[in-house]
Amino acid sequence: MPGPADSLLVRALRGERLDRPPVWFMRQAGRSLPEYRDLRVGTRMLDACLEPSLAAEITLQPVRRHGVDAAIFFSDIVVPLRLAGVEVEIQPGRGPVFAEPVRTADDVRRITAISPDAVAQAAGPIREAAALVVAELAASGTPLIGFAGAPFTLAAYLIEGGPSKEHLRARAMMHADPESWHRLAGWLAAVSAAFLAAQVEGGASAVQLFDSWAGSLSPADYRAFVAPHSLSALEPMLGSVPTIHFGVGTGPILADMRLGGRVDAVGVDWRMPLDEAAALLGDATTVQGNIDPALLQAPWPVLEAHVLDVIERGRSARAHILNLGHGVPPETDPAVLTRIVALAHGETA
Ligand code: CP3
């Protein structure tokens, strides 16, 4: 059996053209799986993330059930903030909520006074959970993907205090008080970098940076206020593991998401056909995506044709990793995901 370093995922990230794309799904672990819902009974989301054997088991569930070509570490983008001592909860059906939003220059000074080293020091359970997963996956050679939130997406929650539609307060801070913005984004980059490092120390073979809400930014703001901080979150990983950079609605900034060619792959949502994305990204970047999550509800022949079309368009990129354009919706029938994996693997389902 080849090890994770020779897995289809890592080879695609290195730019190798393969006979078939490796396949995994964002949010493959979680509420679409009855075995996940059973395990989570009585444990709050962020507590589950900090319980190594539980986090490892939840990470492995979709690998066993679907036979996907990669595991994604079960955790959340706000976990490193919890490790830094910031008061945050995940409200079911809503998302991350902070006890004290970070809105003023004083708020920014207070939170950034916490040393990012505190995250590294408190990240024992993260390292341990990743190592448990990697040990379980060793027999099959399936790689583990580590992840973190990008500074802008984290700031969008932190400044607002919870989920928001247009992330107005975070975008406003960039222009109203650029010094505070850069201080906060730089700190968030260091916090996310420490979270990524813990997962790689535990044995993760690749990392993905989620800038889910970057599509709300103008290209000018993305370049001036966001991209440099996203690069600094990934920078300590460059050269040790391959990197994937993902956001939703990022068509106008897709080429910028290559971060000057420093990332190995860019994730594309369902809005832009993959061949168009590949043309924008050029031949030095692998593309990941972009099955429309809405089509998971469609009759199988409709979904099958869509998946085959995504795979066909993906062939125009230097390499392609099959995924959804965003996360698995909680109401998804998991059998549909298993069937997509079988189709991508060339098995008759
Ligand atoms: O399977 C995987 O992809 C790994 C686990 C993972 C989770 N969150 C688990 C989770 C990953 C990679 C994330 C990243 C994450 N978290 C992002 C970026 C990805 C994206 O979807 O754009 C964002 C924006 C968050 C913030 C967040 N956390 C939201 C918006 C929510 C959903 C709230 C809800 O209940 O609808 C969460 C909670 C969350 N994170 C759940 C899971 C499995 C659901 C919590 C539960 O099961 O009770």
mmCIF file of C-alpha atoms and ligand atoms in Angstrom:
data_model
loop_
_atom_site.group_PDB
_atom_site.id
_atom_site.type_symbol
_atom_site.label_atom_id
_atom_site.label_comp_id
_atom_site.label_asym_id
_atom_site.label_seq_id
_atom_site.Cartn_x
_atom_site.Cartn_y
_atom_site.Cartn_z
ATOM 1 C CA MET A 1 0.000 0.000 0.000
ATOM 2 C CA PRO A 2 1.357 3.450 -0.842
ATOM 3 C CA GLY A 3 1.696 5.811 2.147
ATOM 4 C CA PRO A 4 -0.200 9.118 2.385
ATOM 5 C CA ALA A 5 2.689 10.979 0.718
ATOM 6 C CA ASP A 6 2.013 8.918 -2.452
ATOM 7 C CA SER A 7 -1.786 9.177 -2.193
ATOM 8 C CA LEU A 8 -3.847 10.405 -5.131
ATOM 9 C CA LEU A 9 -4.697 13.571 -3.153
ATOM 10 C CA VAL A 10 -1.084 14.551 -2.557
ATOM 11 C CA ARG A 11 -0.103 13.641 -6.126
ATOM 12 C CA ALA A 12 -2.925 15.817 -7.501
ATOM 13 C CA LEU A 13 -1.768 18.648 -5.236
ATOM 14 C CA ARG A 14 1.743 18.276 -6.649
ATOM 15 C CA GLY A 15 0.211 18.742 -10.099
ATOM 16 C CA GLU A 16 0.333 15.180 -11.328
ATOM 17 C CA ARG A 17 -2.237 14.369 -14.013
ATOM 18 C CA LEU A 18 -4.119 11.266 -12.844
ATOM 19 C CA ASP A 19 -6.482 8.795 -14.521
ATOM 20 C CA ARG A 20 -9.218 9.792 -12.089
ATOM 21 C CA PRO A 21 -9.572 12.642 -9.603
ATOM 22 C CA PRO A 22 -9.276 11.901 -5.880
ATOM 23 C CA VAL A 23 -12.572 12.725 -4.121
ATOM 24 C CA TRP A 24 -13.483 14.019 -0.656
ATOM 25 C CA PHE A 25 -16.237 16.337 0.605
ATOM 26 C CA MET A 26 -16.070 19.487 2.680
ATOM 27 C CA ARG A 27 -18.140 18.794 5.833
ATOM 28 C CA GLN A 28 -18.125 15.051 5.090
ATOM 29 C CA ALA A 29 -17.996 14.575 8.878
ATOM 30 C CA GLY A 30 -21.066 15.870 10.627
ATOM 31 C CA ARG A 31 -24.802 15.968 10.697
ATOM 32 C CA SER A 32 -25.517 14.117 7.434
ATOM 33 C CA LEU A 33 -24.254 10.961 9.210
ATOM 34 C CA PRO A 34 -26.535 9.193 11.742
ATOM 35 C CA GLU A 35 -23.440 7.713 13.432
ATOM 36 C CA TYR A 36 -22.196 11.295 13.992
ATOM 37 C CA ARG A 37 -25.506 12.432 15.464
ATOM 38 C CA ASP A 38 -25.413 9.429 17.834
ATOM 39 C CA LEU A 39 -21.871 10.167 19.031
ATOM 40 C CA ARG A 40 -22.547 13.884 19.580
ATOM 41 C CA VAL A 41 -25.547 13.374 21.907
ATOM 42 C CA GLY A 42 -24.832 15.214 25.162
ATOM 43 C CA THR A 43 -21.547 16.826 24.033
ATOM 44 C CA ARG A 44 -21.310 20.425 22.883
ATOM 45 C CA MET A 45 -19.643 20.990 19.507
ATOM 46 C CA LEU A 46 -16.471 22.689 20.795
ATOM 47 C CA ASP A 47 -16.119 20.206 23.661
ATOM 48 C CA ALA A 48 -16.297 17.366 21.109
ATOM 49 C CA CYS A 49 -13.483 19.050 19.148
ATOM 50 C CA LEU A 50 -11.215 19.000 22.221
ATOM 51 C CA GLU A 51 -11.860 15.332 23.130
ATOM 52 C CA PRO A 52 -9.154 13.513 21.107
ATOM 53 C CA SER A 53 -10.717 10.050 20.830
ATOM 54 C CA LEU A 54 -14.129 11.534 19.935
ATOM 55 C CA ALA A 55 -12.702 13.979 17.360
ATOM 56 C CA ALA A 56 -10.647 11.146 15.827
ATOM 57 C CA GLU A 57 -13.627 8.795 15.618
ATOM 58 C CA ILE A 58 -15.833 11.476 13.994
ATOM 59 C CA THR A 59 -13.043 12.224 11.479
ATOM 60 C CA LEU A 60 -12.883 8.530 10.517
ATOM 61 C CA GLN A 61 -16.652 7.929 10.155
ATOM 62 C CA PRO A 62 -17.039 9.300 6.601
ATOM 63 C CA VAL A 63 -13.837 7.558 5.457
ATOM 64 C CA ARG A 64 -15.228 4.196 6.539
ATOM 65 C CA ARG A 65 -18.708 4.824 5.197
ATOM 66 C CA HIS A 66 -17.981 6.487 1.836
ATOM 67 C CA GLY A 67 -14.449 5.326 0.998
ATOM 68 C CA VAL A 68 -13.365 8.900 0.236
ATOM 69 C CA ASP A 69 -9.734 9.495 -0.780
ATOM 70 C CA ALA A 70 -8.987 11.808 2.171
ATOM 71 C CA ALA A 71 -10.064 12.459 5.749
ATOM 72 C CA ILE A 72 -10.676 16.064 6.865
ATOM 73 C CA PHE A 73 -9.873 16.704 10.514
ATOM 74 C CA PHE A 74 -13.021 17.113 12.620
ATOM 75 C CA SER A 75 -12.771 20.476 14.342
ATOM 76 C CA ASP A 76 -13.888 24.045 13.651
ATOM 77 C CA ILE A 77 -12.306 27.287 12.488
ATOM 78 C CA VAL A 78 -12.972 28.878 15.918
ATOM 79 C CA VAL A 79 -11.223 26.111 17.911
ATOM 80 C CA PRO A 80 -7.840 27.944 17.979
ATOM 81 C CA LEU A 81 -9.623 31.009 19.406
ATOM 82 C CA ARG A 82 -11.100 28.835 22.155
ATOM 83 C CA LEU A 83 -7.566 27.504 22.782
ATOM 84 C CA ALA A 84 -6.380 31.119 23.070
ATOM 85 C CA GLY A 85 -8.934 31.622 25.861
ATOM 86 C CA VAL A 86 -11.489 33.615 23.828
ATOM 87 C CA GLU A 87 -15.080 32.970 24.932
ATOM 88 C CA VAL A 88 -16.879 31.378 21.964
ATOM 89 C CA GLU A 89 -19.684 28.848 21.486
ATOM 90 C CA ILE A 90 -21.154 27.196 18.408
ATOM 91 C CA GLN A 91 -24.928 27.534 18.472
ATOM 92 C CA PRO A 92 -26.630 24.652 16.631
ATOM 93 C CA GLY A 93 -28.259 25.847 13.412
ATOM 94 C CA ARG A 94 -26.565 29.244 13.738
ATOM 95 C CA GLY A 95 -22.781 29.025 13.986
ATOM 96 C CA PRO A 96 -19.992 30.602 16.057
ATOM 97 C CA VAL A 97 -21.064 33.237 18.606
ATOM 98 C CA PHE A 98 -18.603 35.318 20.684
ATOM 99 C CA ALA A 99 -19.419 36.585 24.181
ATOM 100 C CA GLU A 100 -17.565 39.847 23.442
ATOM 101 C CA PRO A 101 -17.404 41.101 19.839
ATOM 102 C CA VAL A 102 -14.083 42.778 18.899
ATOM 103 C CA ARG A 103 -15.100 46.150 17.495
ATOM 104 C CA THR A 104 -12.960 49.016 18.798
ATOM 105 C CA ALA A 105 -9.223 49.716 18.706
ATOM 106 C CA ASP A 106 -9.159 48.868 22.424
ATOM 107 C CA ASP A 107 -10.917 45.533 21.812
ATOM 108 C CA VAL A 108 -8.309 44.729 19.143
ATOM 109 C CA ARG A 109 -5.441 45.668 21.470
ATOM 110 C CA ARG A 110 -6.869 43.478 24.230
ATOM 111 C CA ILE A 111 -7.315 40.325 22.143
ATOM 112 C CA THR A 112 -4.024 40.661 20.257
ATOM 113 C CA ALA A 113 -2.185 40.924 23.603
ATOM 114 C CA ILE A 114 -2.792 37.146 23.925
ATOM 115 C CA SER A 115 0.317 35.431 22.595
ATOM 116 C CA PRO A 116 -0.337 33.040 19.683
ATOM 117 C CA ASP A 117 2.089 30.749 21.535
ATOM 118 C CA ALA A 118 -0.796 30.126 23.952
ATOM 119 C CA VAL A 119 -2.569 28.310 21.083
ATOM 120 C CA ALA A 120 0.453 26.110 20.385
ATOM 121 C CA GLN A 121 0.729 25.310 24.096
ATOM 122 C CA ALA A 122 -2.969 24.443 24.464
ATOM 123 C CA ALA A 123 -3.101 22.431 21.217
ATOM 124 C CA GLY A 124 -2.176 19.078 22.786
ATOM 125 C CA PRO A 125 -5.662 17.588 22.165
ATOM 126 C CA ILE A 126 -5.461 18.656 18.497
ATOM 127 C CA ARG A 127 -2.069 17.003 17.985
ATOM 128 C CA GLU A 128 -3.281 13.921 19.807
ATOM 129 C CA ALA A 129 -6.535 13.605 17.812
ATOM 130 C CA ALA A 130 -4.682 14.045 14.498
ATOM 131 C CA ALA A 131 -2.129 11.408 15.514
ATOM 132 C CA LEU A 132 -4.928 8.947 16.409
ATOM 133 C CA VAL A 133 -6.507 9.466 12.972
ATOM 134 C CA VAL A 134 -3.190 9.088 11.154
ATOM 135 C CA ALA A 135 -2.425 5.855 13.027
ATOM 136 C CA GLU A 136 -5.833 4.424 12.025
ATOM 137 C CA LEU A 137 -5.377 5.474 8.395
ATOM 138 C CA ALA A 138 -1.845 4.105 8.074
ATOM 139 C CA ALA A 139 -3.035 0.709 6.815
ATOM 140 C CA SER A 140 -4.943 2.222 3.867
ATOM 141 C CA GLY A 141 -2.556 5.096 3.105
ATOM 142 C CA THR A 142 -5.483 7.572 3.175
ATOM 143 C CA PRO A 143 -4.175 11.082 3.882
ATOM 144 C CA LEU A 144 -5.499 13.414 6.594
ATOM 145 C CA ILE A 145 -6.196 17.024 5.606
ATOM 146 C CA GLY A 146 -5.705 19.615 8.351
ATOM 147 C CA PHE A 147 -7.477 22.979 8.104
ATOM 148 C CA ALA A 148 -7.883 26.430 9.569
ATOM 149 C CA GLY A 149 -10.013 29.512 9.018
ATOM 150 C CA ALA A 150 -8.438 32.366 7.076
ATOM 151 C CA PRO A 151 -8.044 35.690 8.934
ATOM 152 C CA PHE A 152 -10.889 37.444 7.089
ATOM 153 C CA THR A 153 -13.473 34.691 7.650
ATOM 154 C CA LEU A 154 -12.526 34.488 11.342
ATOM 155 C CA ALA A 155 -12.629 38.282 11.658
ATOM 156 C CA ALA A 156 -16.069 38.328 10.023
ATOM 157 C CA TYR A 157 -17.393 36.296 13.006
ATOM 158 C CA LEU A 158 -15.257 37.939 15.675
ATOM 159 C CA ILE A 159 -16.015 41.572 14.776
ATOM 160 C CA GLU A 160 -19.722 40.941 14.230
ATOM 161 C CA GLY A 161 -19.912 38.690 17.313
ATOM 162 C CA GLY A 162 -21.674 35.980 15.281
ATOM 163 C CA PRO A 163 -22.777 35.022 11.759
ATOM 164 C CA SER A 164 -23.639 37.862 9.352
ATOM 165 C CA LYS A 165 -24.647 38.122 5.715
ATOM 166 C CA GLU A 166 -22.378 40.778 4.253
ATOM 167 C CA HIS A 167 -19.743 40.994 6.989
ATOM 168 C CA LEU A 168 -20.157 44.753 6.997
ATOM 169 C CA ARG A 169 -18.418 45.441 10.296
ATOM 170 C CA ALA A 170 -15.255 43.555 9.313
ATOM 171 C CA ARG A 171 -15.135 45.254 5.909
ATOM 172 C CA ALA A 172 -15.804 48.626 7.556
ATOM 173 C CA MET A 173 -12.880 48.251 9.998
ATOM 174 C CA MET A 174 -10.443 47.893 7.082
ATOM 175 C CA HIS A 175 -11.226 51.448 5.991
ATOM 176 C CA ALA A 176 -12.260 53.113 9.253
ATOM 177 C CA ASP A 177 -9.228 51.920 11.242
ATOM 178 C CA PRO A 178 -6.735 50.130 8.978
ATOM 179 C CA GLU A 179 -4.137 49.919 11.744
ATOM 180 C CA SER A 180 -6.497 47.938 14.010
ATOM 181 C CA TRP A 181 -7.596 45.792 11.068
ATOM 182 C CA HIS A 182 -4.033 44.802 10.183
ATOM 183 C CA ARG A 183 -3.157 44.171 13.815
ATOM 184 C CA LEU A 184 -6.199 41.880 14.248
ATOM 185 C CA ALA A 185 -5.765 40.060 10.909
ATOM 186 C CA GLY A 186 -2.057 39.512 11.596
ATOM 187 C CA TRP A 187 -2.877 38.043 14.993
ATOM 188 C CA LEU A 188 -5.577 35.771 13.541
ATOM 189 C CA ALA A 189 -3.065 34.563 10.935
ATOM 190 C CA ALA A 190 -0.645 33.575 13.714
ATOM 191 C CA VAL A 191 -3.434 31.828 15.654
ATOM 192 C CA SER A 192 -4.563 29.850 12.584
ATOM 193 C CA ALA A 193 -0.928 29.027 11.730
ATOM 194 C CA ALA A 194 -0.468 27.512 15.206
ATOM 195 C CA PHE A 195 -3.630 25.414 14.699
ATOM 196 C CA LEU A 196 -2.373 24.171 11.312
ATOM 197 C CA ALA A 197 1.043 23.365 12.777
ATOM 198 C CA ALA A 198 -0.528 21.209 15.520
ATOM 199 C CA GLN A 199 -2.396 19.149 12.901
ATOM 200 C CA VAL A 200 0.723 18.724 10.754
ATOM 201 C CA GLU A 201 2.734 17.726 13.847
ATOM 202 C CA GLY A 202 0.025 15.094 14.416
ATOM 203 C CA GLY A 203 0.683 13.790 10.903
ATOM 204 C CA ALA A 204 -1.677 15.644 8.515
ATOM 205 C CA SER A 205 -0.481 15.275 4.889
ATOM 206 C CA ALA A 206 -2.013 18.505 3.495
ATOM 207 C CA VAL A 207 -3.814 21.597 4.785
ATOM 208 C CA GLN A 208 -6.771 23.646 3.581
ATOM 209 C CA LEU A 209 -7.309 27.306 4.468
ATOM 210 C CA PHE A 210 -11.027 28.174 4.529
ATOM 211 C CA ASP A 211 -11.738 31.768 3.545
ATOM 212 C CA SER A 212 -15.402 30.965 3.137
ATOM 213 C CA TRP A 213 -16.599 34.579 3.128
ATOM 214 C CA ALA A 214 -13.823 36.143 0.973
ATOM 215 C CA GLY A 215 -16.355 36.457 -1.861
ATOM 216 C CA SER A 216 -17.917 39.432 -0.047
ATOM 217 C CA LEU A 217 -14.790 41.535 -0.677
ATOM 218 C CA SER A 218 -13.958 43.737 -3.655
ATOM 219 C CA PRO A 219 -10.811 42.592 -5.468
ATOM 220 C CA ALA A 220 -9.013 45.779 -4.351
ATOM 221 C CA ASP A 221 -9.856 45.163 -0.674
ATOM 222 C CA TYR A 222 -8.993 41.481 -0.999
ATOM 223 C CA ARG A 223 -5.523 42.325 -2.308
ATOM 224 C CA ALA A 224 -4.771 45.162 0.118
ATOM 225 C CA PHE A 225 -6.329 43.950 3.354
ATOM 226 C CA VAL A 226 -6.706 40.177 3.200
ATOM 227 C CA ALA A 227 -4.401 38.201 0.867
ATOM 228 C CA PRO A 228 -1.144 39.093 2.709
ATOM 229 C CA HIS A 229 -2.584 37.847 6.007
ATOM 230 C CA SER A 230 -3.911 34.626 4.438
ATOM 231 C CA LEU A 231 -0.443 34.005 3.040
ATOM 232 C CA SER A 232 1.115 34.535 6.439
ATOM 233 C CA ALA A 233 -1.297 31.952 7.956
ATOM 234 C CA LEU A 234 -0.061 29.387 5.405
ATOM 235 C CA GLU A 235 3.562 30.478 5.173
ATOM 236 C CA PRO A 236 4.989 28.303 7.989
ATOM 237 C CA MET A 237 3.469 25.223 6.250
ATOM 238 C CA LEU A 238 4.886 25.931 2.795
ATOM 239 C CA GLY A 239 7.560 23.421 1.953
ATOM 240 C CA SER A 240 6.346 20.897 4.534
ATOM 241 C CA VAL A 241 2.848 19.956 3.246
ATOM 242 C CA PRO A 242 0.806 20.953 0.164
ATOM 243 C CA THR A 243 -1.879 23.626 0.577
ATOM 244 C CA ILE A 244 -5.446 24.207 -0.640
ATOM 245 C CA HIS A 245 -7.163 27.620 -0.469
ATOM 246 C CA PHE A 246 -10.976 27.763 -0.600
ATOM 247 C CA GLY A 247 -13.683 30.415 -0.601
ATOM 248 C CA VAL A 248 -17.292 30.866 -1.740
ATOM 249 C CA GLY A 249 -18.272 33.349 -4.470
ATOM 250 C CA THR A 250 -14.632 34.042 -5.281
ATOM 251 C CA GLY A 251 -14.934 34.247 -9.110
ATOM 252 C CA PRO A 252 -13.691 37.870 -9.283
ATOM 253 C CA ILE A 253 -10.693 37.119 -7.011
ATOM 254 C CA LEU A 254 -9.970 33.541 -8.069
ATOM 255 C CA ALA A 255 -6.504 34.247 -9.492
ATOM 256 C CA ASP A 256 -5.654 36.292 -6.372
ATOM 257 C CA MET A 257 -6.465 33.253 -4.251
ATOM 258 C CA ARG A 258 -3.335 31.614 -5.683
ATOM 259 C CA LEU A 259 -1.535 33.977 -3.257
ATOM 260 C CA GLY A 260 1.158 34.738 -5.796
ATOM 261 C CA GLY A 261 1.477 31.077 -6.787
ATOM 262 C CA ARG A 262 2.369 29.959 -3.267
ATOM 263 C CA VAL A 263 -0.650 27.629 -2.837
ATOM 264 C CA ASP A 264 -0.889 24.259 -4.598
ATOM 265 C CA ALA A 265 -4.665 24.194 -5.158
ATOM 266 C CA VAL A 266 -7.602 26.598 -5.191
ATOM 267 C CA GLY A 267 -11.129 25.442 -4.276
ATOM 268 C CA VAL A 268 -13.934 26.710 -6.522
ATOM 269 C CA ASP A 269 -17.614 26.983 -5.596
ATOM 270 C CA TRP A 270 -20.481 25.824 -7.835
ATOM 271 C CA ARG A 271 -20.977 29.179 -9.582
ATOM 272 C CA MET A 272 -18.075 28.944 -12.011
ATOM 273 C CA PRO A 273 -17.538 25.995 -14.398
ATOM 274 C CA LEU A 274 -14.214 24.309 -13.582
ATOM 275 C CA ASP A 275 -12.770 24.784 -17.087
ATOM 276 C CA GLU A 276 -13.288 28.550 -16.732
ATOM 277 C CA ALA A 277 -11.729 28.445 -13.271
ATOM 278 C CA ALA A 278 -8.768 26.448 -14.621
ATOM 279 C CA ALA A 279 -8.226 29.057 -17.363
ATOM 280 C CA LEU A 280 -8.120 31.819 -14.717
ATOM 281 C CA LEU A 281 -5.816 29.836 -12.428
ATOM 282 C CA GLY A 282 -3.297 28.776 -15.086
ATOM 283 C CA ASP A 283 -1.253 25.598 -15.312
ATOM 284 C CA ALA A 284 0.641 25.909 -12.021
ATOM 285 C CA THR A 285 -2.423 25.410 -9.778
ATOM 286 C CA THR A 286 -4.585 22.345 -9.095
ATOM 287 C CA VAL A 287 -8.351 22.972 -8.962
ATOM 288 C CA GLN A 288 -10.714 21.522 -6.358
ATOM 289 C CA GLY A 289 -14.500 21.357 -6.662
ATOM 290 C CA ASN A 290 -17.208 21.943 -7.590
ATOM 291 C CA ILE A 291 -20.344 19.773 -7.447
ATOM 292 C CA ASP A 292 -23.345 21.996 -6.656
ATOM 293 C CA PRO A 293 -24.576 20.979 -3.156
ATOM 294 C CA ALA A 294 -28.146 21.715 -4.318
ATOM 295 C CA LEU A 295 -27.910 18.847 -6.808
ATOM 296 C CA LEU A 296 -27.399 16.331 -3.999
ATOM 297 C CA GLN A 297 -31.218 16.490 -3.776
ATOM 298 C CA ALA A 298 -31.739 15.774 -7.496
ATOM 299 C CA PRO A 299 -32.676 12.380 -9.018
ATOM 300 C CA TRP A 300 -29.519 10.267 -9.496
ATOM 301 C CA PRO A 301 -29.373 10.538 -13.328
ATOM 302 C CA VAL A 302 -29.387 14.352 -13.035
ATOM 303 C CA LEU A 303 -26.699 14.349 -10.328
ATOM 304 C CA GLU A 304 -24.647 11.708 -12.170
ATOM 305 C CA ALA A 305 -24.586 13.804 -15.350
ATOM 306 C CA HIS A 306 -23.525 16.848 -13.302
ATOM 307 C CA VAL A 307 -20.689 14.952 -11.563
ATOM 308 C CA LEU A 308 -19.424 13.592 -14.912
ATOM 309 C CA ASP A 309 -19.535 17.121 -16.345
ATOM 310 C CA VAL A 310 -17.504 18.442 -13.380
ATOM 311 C CA ILE A 311 -14.925 15.655 -13.882
ATOM 312 C CA GLU A 312 -14.743 16.380 -17.628
ATOM 313 C CA ARG A 313 -14.245 20.137 -17.101
ATOM 314 C CA GLY A 314 -11.675 19.382 -14.404
ATOM 315 C CA ARG A 315 -9.509 17.705 -17.046
ATOM 316 C CA SER A 316 -8.590 21.129 -18.436
ATOM 317 C CA ALA A 317 -6.762 21.959 -15.175
ATOM 318 C CA ARG A 318 -3.239 20.696 -14.485
ATOM 319 C CA ALA A 319 -4.859 18.364 -11.919
ATOM 320 C CA HIS A 320 -8.297 18.106 -10.262
ATOM 321 C CA ILE A 321 -9.589 17.096 -6.824
ATOM 322 C CA LEU A 322 -13.301 16.277 -6.913
ATOM 323 C CA ASN A 323 -15.299 17.921 -4.119
ATOM 324 C CA LEU A 324 -18.460 19.939 -3.578
ATOM 325 C CA GLY A 325 -18.602 23.676 -4.252
ATOM 326 C CA HIS A 326 -19.272 24.130 -0.495
ATOM 327 C CA GLY A 327 -20.020 21.881 2.480
ATOM 328 C CA VAL A 328 -22.364 18.883 2.660
ATOM 329 C CA PRO A 329 -25.800 20.226 3.726
ATOM 330 C CA PRO A 330 -26.933 18.495 6.983
ATOM 331 C CA GLU A 331 -30.096 17.098 5.344
ATOM 332 C CA THR A 332 -28.127 15.218 2.653
ATOM 333 C CA ASP A 333 -28.837 11.497 2.240
ATOM 334 C CA PRO A 334 -25.384 10.007 2.918
ATOM 335 C CA ALA A 335 -26.036 7.193 0.395
ATOM 336 C CA VAL A 336 -25.838 9.850 -2.339
ATOM 337 C CA LEU A 337 -22.298 10.784 -1.266
ATOM 338 C CA THR A 338 -21.242 7.115 -1.272
ATOM 339 C CA ARG A 339 -22.618 6.819 -4.799
ATOM 340 C CA ILE A 340 -20.621 9.852 -6.004
ATOM 341 C CA VAL A 341 -17.436 8.295 -4.604
ATOM 342 C CA ALA A 342 -18.192 5.011 -6.411
ATOM 343 C CA LEU A 343 -18.807 6.925 -9.653
ATOM 344 C CA ALA A 344 -15.538 8.851 -9.320
ATOM 345 C CA HIS A 345 -13.708 5.588 -8.565
ATOM 346 C CA GLY A 346 -15.115 4.089 -11.772
ATOM 347 C CA GLU A 347 -17.162 1.498 -9.926
ATOM 348 C CA THR A 348 -20.701 0.814 -11.075
ATOM 349 C CA ALA A 349 -23.003 1.972 -8.297
HETATM 350 O O1 CP3 B 1 -16.121 17.466 7.789
HETATM 351 C C1 CP3 B 1 -15.487 18.546 7.811
HETATM 352 O O2 CP3 B 1 -15.478 19.345 6.857
HETATM 353 C C2 CP3 B 1 -14.589 18.843 9.008
HETATM 354 C C3 CP3 B 1 -15.105 19.640 10.021
HETATM 355 C C4 CP3 B 1 -15.413 21.119 9.876
HETATM 356 C C5 CP3 B 1 -16.404 21.732 10.693
HETATM 357 N N1 CP3 B 1 -16.359 23.077 10.507
HETATM 358 C C6 CP3 B 1 -17.264 20.989 11.614
HETATM 359 C C7 CP3 B 1 -18.542 21.603 12.035
HETATM 360 C C8 CP3 B 1 -14.830 22.140 9.126
HETATM 361 C C9 CP3 B 1 -13.742 22.041 8.070
HETATM 362 C C10 CP3 B 1 -15.428 23.381 9.537
HETATM 363 C C11 CP3 B 1 -15.035 24.700 9.026
HETATM 364 C C12 CP3 B 1 -15.919 25.857 9.236
HETATM 365 N N2 CP3 B 1 -16.600 26.218 10.363
HETATM 366 C C13 CP3 B 1 -16.116 26.889 8.281
HETATM 367 C C14 CP3 B 1 -15.478 26.923 6.925
HETATM 368 C C15 CP3 B 1 -16.176 25.973 6.010
HETATM 369 C C16 CP3 B 1 -17.490 26.471 5.462
HETATM 370 O O3 CP3 B 1 -18.482 25.764 5.679
HETATM 371 O O4 CP3 B 1 -17.510 27.497 4.812
HETATM 372 C C17 CP3 B 1 -16.976 27.854 8.844
HETATM 373 C C18 CP3 B 1 -17.496 29.101 8.164
HETATM 374 C C19 CP3 B 1 -17.272 27.417 10.164
HETATM 375 C C20 CP3 B 1 -18.134 28.101 11.182
HETATM 376 C C21 CP3 B 1 -19.277 27.220 11.524
HETATM 377 N N3 CP3 B 1 -19.177 26.173 12.415
HETATM 378 C C22 CP3 B 1 -20.597 27.230 10.998
HETATM 379 C C23 CP3 B 1 -21.121 28.238 10.008
HETATM 380 C C24 CP3 B 1 -21.279 26.149 11.580
HETATM 381 C C25 CP3 B 1 -22.684 25.654 11.263
HETATM 382 C C26 CP3 B 1 -23.698 26.006 12.267
HETATM 383 C C27 CP3 B 1 -24.925 25.142 12.063
HETATM 384 O O5 CP3 B 1 -25.301 24.484 13.038
HETATM 385 O O6 CP3 B 1 -25.453 25.117 10.953
HETATM 386 C C28 CP3 B 1 -20.383 25.511 12.461
HETATM 387 C C29 CP3 B 1 -20.669 24.315 13.273
HETATM 388 C C30 CP3 B 1 -20.066 23.056 12.766
HETATM 389 N N4 CP3 B 1 -18.760 22.913 12.382
HETATM 390 C C31 CP3 B 1 -20.716 21.800 12.687
HETATM 391 C C32 CP3 B 1 -19.763 20.882 12.237
HETATM 392 C C33 CP3 B 1 -19.939 19.396 12.042
HETATM 393 C C34 CP3 B 1 -22.148 21.531 13.074
HETATM 394 C C35 CP3 B 1 -22.246 21.498 14.551
HETATM 395 C C36 CP3 B 1 -23.088 20.373 15.057
HETATM 396 O O7 CP3 B 1 -22.964 19.232 14.563
HETATM 397 O O8 CP3 B 1 -23.834 20.622 16.022
#
